[in-house]
Amino acid sequence: MIEPRVALVTCAELPDLDPDERLLFEPLAAHGIRAEAAVWNDPAVDWAAYDLVVLRSVWDYPARRKEFIEWAASVPRLANPASIVTWNTDKTYLRDLTRAGLPVVETMWLEPDSTVTLPTSGLHVVKPAVSAGSLDTERYDLASPEQRALAAGHATSLLADGRTVMVQPYLEAVDTVGETALVYFDGVFSHAVRKGAMLDGTAEVVGDLYRSEQIEAREPSAAEFAVAARVLTEIPVGPLLYARVDLIPGADGTPTLLELELTEPSLFLAHADGAADRLADAIVAALHP
């Protein structure tokens, strides 16, 4: 029997994958599957030679999104599929989810040809619509003239680069309750983690692929499960190999959607017993639909 081949796709900065992703090798091998790390923009890779190509630590795509989505469209057997990659790598997808009536964090959108206008008070987050790992993202107190000037400068710089800018209220529950990331494989809940606050308001420039995170296992509440279930029903294609729903309590305590991660999210396999095995099982199922 020919051994199935699966590519676990990464970026040139992480040619051997993020450590969390490497946990997949053993359970896939136990299924008789040959898994290999492959850099998405390496011209030497023959993507058609793989039985399945699984997007993982491709965290350099924001600077070259057009190239990345064109590459995704060229891969014969991609998980998650190219249509989802195109939709989900630009956070304007949140507009679709808002229109669907989901509790999405309130967002002011600034387009490259627009004038920077900001709220006059309160903690707010300024970030680009195309980003990963919380890069180019910062928190500002807009009641402070100094912080307001920094926020305006940040937004102006992003707009000058031709990037759409998002301005969102800072959900302060992230500092206490934290963010809940619910992870699903093949449409079935696998596990969840608590993510601590990452934005400290210093406007620090981060040179890595992502900001470091404080992660621990978490059991979601019934309300969080309910919101996540509603979110998953609005995905244009499904069920997907993997999905991550990131929620933070709003001012009234209602779980509020921060992001729906369908392209290259960290899946925190090391933080839940059996998570790598469950993802490996989902990959096996995708190989034998």
mmCIF file of C-alpha atoms in Angstrom, residues 19-275:
data_model
loop_
_atom_site.group_PDB
_atom_site.id
_atom_site.type_symbol
_atom_site.label_atom_id
_atom_site.label_comp_id
_atom_site.label_asym_id
_atom_site.label_seq_id
_atom_site.Cartn_x
_atom_site.Cartn_y
_atom_site.Cartn_z
ATOM 1 C CA PRO A 19 6.657 23.222 18.098
ATOM 2 C CA ASP A 20 2.911 22.814 18.660
ATOM 3 C CA GLU A 21 2.425 21.682 15.061
ATOM 4 C CA ARG A 22 5.173 19.064 15.340
ATOM 5 C CA LEU A 23 2.981 17.171 17.800
ATOM 6 C CA LEU A 24 1.046 15.934 14.757
ATOM 7 C CA PHE A 25 3.868 13.843 13.328
ATOM 8 C CA GLU A 26 3.566 10.935 15.769
ATOM 9 C CA PRO A 27 -0.213 10.378 15.613
ATOM 10 C CA LEU A 28 -0.189 10.751 11.819
ATOM 11 C CA ALA A 29 2.619 8.206 11.556
ATOM 12 C CA ALA A 30 0.559 5.854 13.721
ATOM 13 C CA HIS A 31 -2.119 6.072 11.007
ATOM 14 C CA GLY A 32 0.463 5.197 8.356
ATOM 15 C CA ILE A 33 0.573 8.764 7.040
ATOM 16 C CA ARG A 34 3.810 10.417 5.985
ATOM 17 C CA ALA A 35 3.636 14.037 7.178
ATOM 18 C CA GLU A 36 6.182 16.604 6.006
ATOM 19 C CA ALA A 37 6.795 20.270 6.771
ATOM 20 C CA ALA A 38 6.711 22.406 3.611
ATOM 21 C CA VAL A 39 7.179 26.157 3.114
ATOM 22 C CA TRP A 40 4.242 27.628 1.207
ATOM 23 C CA ASN A 41 6.276 29.812 -1.182
ATOM 24 C CA ASP A 42 9.110 27.335 -1.809
ATOM 25 C CA PRO A 43 9.154 26.881 -5.609
ATOM 26 C CA ALA A 44 10.750 23.447 -5.258
ATOM 27 C CA VAL A 45 7.674 21.936 -3.562
ATOM 28 C CA ASP A 46 5.364 19.843 -5.752
ATOM 29 C CA TRP A 47 2.030 20.446 -4.039
ATOM 30 C CA ALA A 48 0.200 18.102 -6.407
ATOM 31 C CA ALA A 49 2.275 15.210 -5.024
ATOM 32 C CA TYR A 50 0.487 15.427 -1.667
ATOM 33 C CA ASP A 51 -2.765 13.704 -0.820
ATOM 34 C CA LEU A 52 -3.640 16.626 1.463
ATOM 35 C CA VAL A 53 -2.039 20.018 2.127
ATOM 36 C CA VAL A 54 -2.813 21.408 5.597
ATOM 37 C CA LEU A 55 -2.208 25.079 6.352
ATOM 38 C CA ARG A 56 -0.439 25.584 9.650
ATOM 39 C CA SER A 57 2.231 28.132 10.666
ATOM 40 C CA VAL A 58 2.064 30.351 7.555
ATOM 41 C CA TRP A 59 2.316 33.466 9.671
ATOM 42 C CA ASP A 60 4.232 35.618 7.174
ATOM 43 C CA TYR A 61 1.310 35.982 4.748
ATOM 44 C CA PRO A 62 0.007 39.448 5.834
ATOM 45 C CA ALA A 63 2.854 41.223 4.025
ATOM 46 C CA ARG A 64 2.162 39.253 0.832
ATOM 47 C CA ARG A 65 -1.500 38.314 1.018
ATOM 48 C CA LYS A 66 -2.140 38.566 -2.745
ATOM 49 C CA GLU A 67 0.666 36.117 -3.452
ATOM 50 C CA PHE A 68 -0.540 33.849 -0.661
ATOM 51 C CA ILE A 69 -4.159 33.600 -1.821
ATOM 52 C CA GLU A 70 -3.009 33.028 -5.408
ATOM 53 C CA TRP A 71 -0.796 30.207 -4.162
ATOM 54 C CA ALA A 72 -3.692 28.749 -2.128
ATOM 55 C CA ALA A 73 -5.891 28.727 -5.231
ATOM 56 C CA SER A 74 -3.224 26.724 -7.085
ATOM 57 C CA VAL A 75 -3.014 23.889 -4.530
ATOM 58 C CA PRO A 76 -5.149 20.885 -5.582
ATOM 59 C CA ARG A 77 -6.081 19.512 -2.124
ATOM 60 C CA LEU A 78 -5.886 22.302 0.442
ATOM 61 C CA ALA A 79 -7.295 22.363 3.972
ATOM 62 C CA ASN A 80 -8.832 24.673 4.760
ATOM 63 C CA PRO A 81 -9.894 25.427 1.159
ATOM 64 C CA ALA A 82 -8.727 28.404 -0.879
ATOM 65 C CA SER A 83 -12.147 30.090 -0.872
ATOM 66 C CA ILE A 84 -12.032 30.173 2.935
ATOM 67 C CA VAL A 85 -8.434 31.451 2.861
ATOM 68 C CA THR A 86 -9.486 34.376 0.653
ATOM 69 C CA TRP A 87 -12.483 35.219 2.877
ATOM 70 C CA ASN A 88 -10.787 34.734 6.244
ATOM 71 C CA THR A 89 -7.390 36.407 5.700
ATOM 72 C CA ASP A 90 -9.046 39.827 5.543
ATOM 73 C CA LYS A 91 -10.870 40.692 8.756
ATOM 74 C CA THR A 92 -13.567 42.484 6.810
ATOM 75 C CA TYR A 93 -15.247 39.050 7.011
ATOM 76 C CA LEU A 94 -16.420 40.352 10.409
ATOM 77 C CA ARG A 95 -18.807 42.614 8.503
ATOM 78 C CA ASP A 96 -20.516 39.508 7.101
ATOM 79 C CA LEU A 97 -20.851 38.007 10.571
ATOM 80 C CA THR A 98 -22.200 41.294 11.959
ATOM 81 C CA ARG A 99 -24.817 41.414 9.201
ATOM 82 C CA ALA A 100 -25.773 37.844 10.165
ATOM 83 C CA GLY A 101 -26.703 39.139 13.618
ATOM 84 C CA LEU A 102 -23.786 37.654 15.542
ATOM 85 C CA PRO A 103 -22.372 39.456 18.614
ATOM 86 C CA VAL A 104 -19.226 40.771 16.918
ATOM 87 C CA VAL A 105 -17.028 43.344 18.631
ATOM 88 C CA GLU A 106 -18.050 46.837 17.481
ATOM 89 C CA THR A 107 -15.688 48.027 14.733
ATOM 90 C CA MET A 108 -15.009 51.339 13.007
ATOM 91 C CA TRP A 109 -13.495 50.746 9.551
ATOM 92 C CA LEU A 110 -11.060 53.205 7.952
ATOM 93 C CA GLU A 111 -10.242 52.696 4.285
ATOM 94 C CA PRO A 112 -6.932 53.811 2.696
ATOM 95 C CA ASP A 113 -8.544 56.866 1.055
ATOM 96 C CA SER A 114 -10.320 58.023 4.225
ATOM 97 C CA THR A 115 -9.477 60.644 6.836
ATOM 98 C CA VAL A 116 -8.492 59.357 10.261
ATOM 99 C CA THR A 117 -11.317 59.997 12.712
ATOM 100 C CA LEU A 118 -11.190 58.401 16.133
ATOM 101 C CA PRO A 119 -13.509 58.204 19.146
ATOM 102 C CA THR A 120 -12.815 60.918 21.695
ATOM 103 C CA SER A 121 -12.585 58.736 24.793
ATOM 104 C CA GLY A 122 -12.119 55.197 26.071
ATOM 105 C CA LEU A 123 -9.610 52.441 25.508
ATOM 106 C CA HIS A 124 -9.520 51.363 21.882
ATOM 107 C CA VAL A 125 -7.521 48.978 19.729
ATOM 108 C CA VAL A 126 -6.106 50.049 16.363
ATOM 109 C CA LYS A 127 -5.058 47.322 13.936
ATOM 110 C CA PRO A 128 -4.936 46.456 10.231
ATOM 111 C CA ALA A 129 -7.611 44.289 8.629
ATOM 112 C CA VAL A 130 -4.931 41.947 7.301
ATOM 113 C CA SER A 131 -2.671 40.758 10.092
ATOM 114 C CA ALA A 132 -1.746 37.709 12.151
ATOM 115 C CA GLY A 133 -0.344 37.149 15.615
ATOM 116 C CA SER A 134 -1.512 40.591 16.861
ATOM 117 C CA LEU A 135 1.246 42.319 14.901
ATOM 118 C CA ASP A 136 0.744 46.022 14.073
ATOM 119 C CA THR A 137 -1.951 45.997 16.756
ATOM 120 C CA GLU A 138 -2.015 48.240 19.818
ATOM 121 C CA ARG A 139 -4.243 49.627 22.559
ATOM 122 C CA TYR A 140 -4.677 53.360 23.194
ATOM 123 C CA ASP A 141 -6.498 55.511 25.739
ATOM 124 C CA LEU A 142 -8.148 58.020 23.420
ATOM 125 C CA ALA A 143 -8.968 60.388 26.273
ATOM 126 C CA SER A 144 -5.233 61.116 26.549
ATOM 127 C CA PRO A 145 -3.929 63.651 23.986
ATOM 128 C CA GLU A 146 -0.598 61.839 23.821
ATOM 129 C CA GLN A 147 -2.206 58.431 23.327
ATOM 130 C CA ARG A 148 -4.697 59.864 20.843
ATOM 131 C CA ALA A 149 -1.830 61.284 18.786
ATOM 132 C CA LEU A 150 -0.074 57.911 18.837
ATOM 133 C CA ALA A 151 -3.263 56.168 17.720
ATOM 134 C CA ALA A 152 -3.804 58.640 14.893
ATOM 135 C CA GLY A 153 -0.192 58.226 13.791
ATOM 136 C CA HIS A 154 -0.532 54.448 13.865
ATOM 137 C CA ALA A 155 -3.721 54.511 11.797
ATOM 138 C CA THR A 156 -2.284 57.058 9.351
ATOM 139 C CA SER A 157 0.805 54.917 8.809
ATOM 140 C CA LEU A 158 -1.285 51.819 8.098
ATOM 141 C CA LEU A 159 -3.554 53.733 5.707
ATOM 142 C CA ALA A 160 -0.521 55.149 3.885
ATOM 143 C CA ASP A 161 0.546 51.552 3.236
ATOM 144 C CA GLY A 162 -2.799 50.919 1.561
ATOM 145 C CA ARG A 163 -4.165 48.892 4.465
ATOM 146 C CA THR A 164 -7.702 48.990 5.840
ATOM 147 C CA VAL A 165 -7.701 49.939 9.532
ATOM 148 C CA MET A 166 -9.953 48.652 12.310
ATOM 149 C CA VAL A 167 -10.723 50.685 15.450
ATOM 150 C CA GLN A 168 -12.407 48.653 18.185
ATOM 151 C CA PRO A 169 -13.256 49.270 21.841
ATOM 152 C CA TYR A 170 -10.853 47.438 24.127
ATOM 153 C CA LEU A 171 -12.875 44.747 25.879
ATOM 154 C CA GLU A 172 -11.504 45.117 29.387
ATOM 155 C CA ALA A 173 -12.678 41.676 30.495
ATOM 156 C CA VAL A 174 -9.626 40.328 28.669
ATOM 157 C CA ASP A 175 -7.530 41.677 31.577
ATOM 158 C CA THR A 176 -9.432 39.589 34.125
ATOM 159 C CA VAL A 177 -11.474 36.810 32.531
ATOM 160 C CA GLY A 178 -9.246 36.578 29.481
ATOM 161 C CA GLU A 179 -10.101 35.453 25.958
ATOM 162 C CA THR A 180 -11.608 32.019 25.304
ATOM 163 C CA ALA A 181 -10.437 30.247 22.140
ATOM 164 C CA LEU A 182 -12.667 27.292 21.227
ATOM 165 C CA VAL A 183 -11.063 24.809 18.821
ATOM 166 C CA TYR A 184 -13.059 22.546 16.485
ATOM 167 C CA PHE A 185 -11.901 19.687 14.243
ATOM 168 C CA ASP A 186 -14.207 18.604 11.413
ATOM 169 C CA GLY A 187 -16.982 20.640 13.011
ATOM 170 C CA VAL A 188 -16.678 18.920 16.402
ATOM 171 C CA PHE A 189 -15.474 20.690 19.547
ATOM 172 C CA SER A 190 -12.034 19.485 20.649
ATOM 173 C CA HIS A 191 -10.799 21.787 23.426
ATOM 174 C CA ALA A 192 -10.468 25.389 24.541
ATOM 175 C CA VAL A 193 -7.831 27.621 26.083
ATOM 176 C CA ARG A 194 -7.730 30.872 27.975
ATOM 177 C CA LYS A 195 -5.572 33.535 26.353
ATOM 178 C CA GLY A 196 -4.329 36.375 28.524
ATOM 179 C CA ALA A 197 -4.154 40.037 27.524
ATOM 180 C CA MET A 198 -1.337 40.902 25.092
ATOM 181 C CA LEU A 199 -1.782 44.636 24.510
ATOM 182 C CA ASP A 200 -0.223 46.833 27.187
ATOM 183 C CA GLY A 201 -0.657 50.253 25.586
ATOM 184 C CA THR A 202 3.077 50.850 25.091
ATOM 185 C CA ALA A 203 2.856 50.780 21.276
ATOM 186 C CA GLU A 204 5.880 48.496 21.330
ATOM 187 C CA VAL A 205 7.175 47.480 17.897
ATOM 188 C CA VAL A 206 7.239 43.686 17.629
ATOM 189 C CA GLY A 207 9.730 42.228 15.184
ATOM 190 C CA ASP A 208 8.686 38.566 15.380
ATOM 191 C CA LEU A 209 5.949 36.701 13.546
ATOM 192 C CA TYR A 210 3.619 36.976 16.538
ATOM 193 C CA ARG A 211 3.332 38.308 20.073
ATOM 194 C CA SER A 212 3.911 35.870 22.903
ATOM 195 C CA GLU A 213 0.753 34.658 24.655
ATOM 196 C CA GLN A 214 -0.182 33.380 28.097
ATOM 197 C CA ILE A 215 -2.135 30.172 27.501
ATOM 198 C CA GLU A 216 -3.909 27.726 29.802
ATOM 199 C CA ALA A 217 -6.635 25.142 29.386
ATOM 200 C CA ARG A 218 -10.222 26.327 29.880
ATOM 201 C CA GLU A 219 -13.715 24.840 29.955
ATOM 202 C CA PRO A 220 -16.046 27.160 27.996
ATOM 203 C CA SER A 221 -19.323 28.306 29.490
ATOM 204 C CA ALA A 222 -22.686 27.282 28.066
ATOM 205 C CA ALA A 223 -23.067 30.808 26.681
ATOM 206 C CA GLU A 224 -19.687 30.595 24.928
ATOM 207 C CA PHE A 225 -20.578 27.230 23.389
ATOM 208 C CA ALA A 226 -23.862 28.695 22.157
ATOM 209 C CA VAL A 227 -22.249 31.727 20.507
ATOM 210 C CA ALA A 228 -19.513 29.582 18.940
ATOM 211 C CA ALA A 229 -22.146 27.230 17.494
ATOM 212 C CA ARG A 230 -23.949 30.182 15.923
ATOM 213 C CA VAL A 231 -20.678 31.500 14.475
ATOM 214 C CA LEU A 232 -19.799 28.152 12.893
ATOM 215 C CA THR A 233 -23.139 28.007 11.076
ATOM 216 C CA GLU A 234 -22.216 31.218 9.207
ATOM 217 C CA ILE A 235 -18.987 29.858 7.668
ATOM 218 C CA PRO A 236 -19.468 29.919 3.859
ATOM 219 C CA VAL A 237 -18.019 26.390 3.420
ATOM 220 C CA GLY A 238 -18.046 23.565 5.918
ATOM 221 C CA PRO A 239 -17.428 21.566 7.919
ATOM 222 C CA LEU A 240 -13.763 22.522 7.887
ATOM 223 C CA LEU A 241 -10.739 20.524 8.999
ATOM 224 C CA TYR A 242 -10.211 23.038 11.806
ATOM 225 C CA ALA A 243 -11.742 26.230 13.138
ATOM 226 C CA ARG A 244 -11.074 28.453 16.135
ATOM 227 C CA VAL A 245 -13.619 30.839 17.641
ATOM 228 C CA ASP A 246 -12.158 33.594 19.842
ATOM 229 C CA LEU A 247 -14.553 35.149 22.365
ATOM 230 C CA ILE A 248 -14.274 37.831 25.068
ATOM 231 C CA PRO A 249 -17.081 38.958 27.423
ATOM 232 C CA GLY A 250 -18.567 42.271 26.358
ATOM 233 C CA ALA A 251 -19.510 45.068 28.754
ATOM 234 C CA ASP A 252 -22.696 43.185 29.701
ATOM 235 C CA GLY A 253 -20.891 39.858 30.037
ATOM 236 C CA THR A 254 -22.237 38.425 26.763
ATOM 237 C CA PRO A 255 -19.609 36.430 24.822
ATOM 238 C CA THR A 256 -18.453 38.683 21.999
ATOM 239 C CA LEU A 257 -16.699 37.458 18.867
ATOM 240 C CA LEU A 258 -13.242 38.893 18.426
ATOM 241 C CA GLU A 259 -12.117 36.642 15.571
ATOM 242 C CA LEU A 260 -13.077 33.513 13.665
ATOM 243 C CA GLU A 261 -9.764 31.862 12.790
ATOM 244 C CA LEU A 262 -9.967 29.523 9.781
ATOM 245 C CA THR A 263 -6.664 29.942 7.943
ATOM 246 C CA GLU A 264 -3.591 29.452 10.142
ATOM 247 C CA PRO A 265 -4.607 29.643 13.788
ATOM 248 C CA SER A 266 -2.570 28.232 16.610
ATOM 249 C CA LEU A 267 -4.570 25.198 17.729
ATOM 250 C CA PHE A 268 -2.845 24.829 21.112
ATOM 251 C CA LEU A 269 -2.465 21.064 20.730
ATOM 252 C CA ALA A 270 -0.105 20.889 23.698
ATOM 253 C CA HIS A 271 -2.740 22.298 26.049
ATOM 254 C CA ALA A 272 -5.302 19.498 25.832
ATOM 255 C CA ASP A 273 -4.850 15.748 26.209
ATOM 256 C CA GLY A 274 -5.555 13.975 22.937
ATOM 257 C CA ALA A 275 -5.846 17.156 20.858
#
